[in-house]
Amino acid sequence: MKRSEHAATVVARLATDLLQAEASQDEAVSQLGRLAQSLTRSRREAGLSSTVGQAAFDALADAVSAQVGAQRAMVALHEALAEVKRNTSYRGVEMGGLEKLGDTAPRPTGLALVS
């Protein structure tokens, strides 16, 4: 296998694993949001005061904060990988969208204008 083919294989595996990790993080944040809704709804349906279970909400807030911190670390990981690419022989290998800075392509979102 040629060096360029090997580099492309390594980069493709890395890009796939990175994108899967990011998707997992997005799903975790989404699940935490659903949990927050469920906690609130459950407390209300049980007829409990808003002071009941506050420790659970505090723990959930810590979990959300930790997950957002993990997403921040993934941004730093992207930047570190871009630096590796710039400073190695991999600079000529397409890395499948790892460099997102300055990317102005529209990204689909789940947000919609509500009137």
GROMACS .gro file of C-alpha atoms in nm:
model
  115
    1MET     CA    1   0.000   0.000   0.000
    2LYS     CA    2   0.131   0.341  -0.098
    3ARG     CA    3   0.198   0.597   0.171
    4SER     CA    4  -0.078   0.824   0.038
    5GLU     CA    5  -0.329   0.538   0.041
    6HIS     CA    6  -0.228   0.448   0.395
    7ALA     CA    7  -0.265   0.812   0.502
    8ALA     CA    8  -0.610   0.829   0.344
    9THR     CA    9  -0.716   0.513   0.528
   10VAL     CA   10  -0.591   0.645   0.861
   11VAL     CA   11  -0.764   0.980   0.809
   12ALA     CA   12  -1.092   0.818   0.700
   13ARG     CA   13  -1.100   0.601   1.013
   14LEU     CA   14  -1.022   0.902   1.232
   15ALA     CA   15  -1.291   1.115   1.068
   16THR     CA   16  -1.552   0.841   1.107
   17ASP     CA   17  -1.469   0.788   1.474
   18LEU     CA   18  -1.467   1.162   1.542
   19LEU     CA   19  -1.804   1.217   1.377
   20GLN     CA   20  -1.955   0.923   1.568
   21ALA     CA   21  -1.824   1.064   1.896
   22GLU     CA   22  -1.976   1.404   1.814
   23ALA     CA   23  -2.310   1.245   1.726
   24SER     CA   24  -2.304   1.060   2.058
   25GLN     CA   25  -2.244   1.386   2.242
   26ASP     CA   26  -2.530   1.555   2.060
   27GLU     CA   27  -2.758   1.265   2.151
   28ALA     CA   28  -2.648   1.285   2.515
   29VAL     CA   29  -2.738   1.654   2.534
   30SER     CA   30  -3.073   1.578   2.373
   31GLN     CA   31  -3.141   1.299   2.623
   32LEU     CA   32  -3.052   1.527   2.914
   33GLY     CA   33  -3.301   1.782   2.783
   34ARG     CA   34  -3.571   1.516   2.769
   35LEU     CA   35  -3.481   1.415   3.124
   36ALA     CA   36  -3.520   1.774   3.242
   37GLN     CA   37  -3.866   1.784   3.088
   38SER     CA   38  -3.955   1.452   3.246
   39LEU     CA   39  -3.837   1.559   3.591
   40THR     CA   40  -4.040   1.877   3.576
   41ARG     CA   41  -4.351   1.708   3.440
   42SER     CA   42  -4.327   1.421   3.690
   43ARG     CA   43  -4.294   1.654   3.986
   44ARG     CA   44  -4.590   1.860   3.870
   45GLU     CA   45  -4.806   1.551   3.799
   46ALA     CA   46  -4.718   1.412   4.145
   47GLY     CA   47  -4.843   1.737   4.297
   48LEU     CA   48  -4.510   1.807   4.463
   49SER     CA   49  -4.379   2.148   4.557
   50SER     CA   50  -4.106   2.299   4.341
   51THR     CA   51  -3.874   2.268   4.640
   52VAL     CA   52  -3.903   1.888   4.637
   53GLY     CA   53  -3.630   1.714   4.443
   54GLN     CA   54  -3.413   2.019   4.393
   55ALA     CA   55  -3.104   1.804   4.450
   56ALA     CA   56  -3.202   1.600   4.144
   57PHE     CA   57  -3.226   1.916   3.934
   58ASP     CA   58  -2.890   2.035   4.067
   59ALA     CA   59  -2.732   1.702   3.973
   60LEU     CA   60  -2.888   1.722   3.626
   61ALA     CA   61  -2.749   2.073   3.584
   62ASP     CA   62  -2.405   1.936   3.669
   63ALA     CA   63  -2.450   1.660   3.410
   64VAL     CA   64  -2.553   1.910   3.142
   65SER     CA   65  -2.257   2.131   3.229
   66ALA     CA   66  -2.020   1.837   3.205
   67GLN     CA   67  -2.162   1.736   2.867
   68VAL     CA   68  -2.131   2.088   2.731
   69GLY     CA   69  -1.771   2.088   2.857
   70ALA     CA   70  -1.713   1.765   2.666
   71GLN     CA   71  -1.847   1.929   2.351
   72ARG     CA   72  -1.611   2.222   2.409
   73ALA     CA   73  -1.326   1.971   2.432
   74MET     CA   74  -1.431   1.825   2.096
   75VAL     CA   75  -1.393   2.170   1.941
   76ALA     CA   76  -1.042   2.182   2.086
   77LEU     CA   77  -0.981   1.835   1.944
   78HIS     CA   78  -1.078   1.959   1.596
   79GLU     CA   79  -0.834   2.246   1.633
   80ALA     CA   80  -0.557   2.012   1.751
   81LEU     CA   81  -0.615   1.778   1.458
   82ALA     CA   82  -0.607   2.071   1.216
   83GLU     CA   83  -0.272   2.169   1.369
   84VAL     CA   84  -0.142   1.814   1.321
   85LYS     CA   85  -0.250   1.829   0.959
   86ARG     CA   86  -0.078   2.165   0.901
   87ASN     CA   87   0.251   2.045   1.054
   88THR     CA   88   0.284   1.697   0.907
   89SER     CA   89   0.286   1.520   0.577
   90TYR     CA   90  -0.091   1.480   0.621
   91ARG     CA   91  -0.143   1.840   0.508
   92GLY     CA   92  -0.206   1.711   0.154
   93VAL     CA   93  -0.469   1.458   0.263
   94GLU     CA   94  -0.837   1.552   0.261
   95MET     CA   95  -0.958   1.501   0.618
   96GLY     CA   96  -1.328   1.482   0.550
   97GLY     CA   97  -1.445   1.810   0.699
   98LEU     CA   98  -1.234   1.817   1.012
   99GLU     CA   99  -1.153   2.182   0.946
  100LYS     CA  100  -1.479   2.363   1.007
  101LEU     CA  101  -1.341   2.713   1.067
  102GLY     CA  102  -1.465   2.955   0.804
  103ASP     CA  103  -1.708   2.698   0.663
  104THR     CA  104  -2.007   2.901   0.552
  105ALA     CA  105  -2.212   2.610   0.417
  106PRO     CA  106  -2.564   2.612   0.559
  107ARG     CA  107  -2.619   2.339   0.814
  108PRO     CA  108  -2.963   2.181   0.858
  109THR     CA  109  -3.101   2.235   1.207
  110GLY     CA  110  -3.407   2.132   1.396
  111LEU     CA  111  -3.497   2.495   1.464
  112ALA     CA  112  -3.789   2.669   1.300
  113LEU     CA  113  -3.937   3.016   1.321
  114VAL     CA  114  -4.239   3.021   1.547
  115SER     CA  115  -4.494   3.294   1.500
   0.00000   0.00000   0.00000
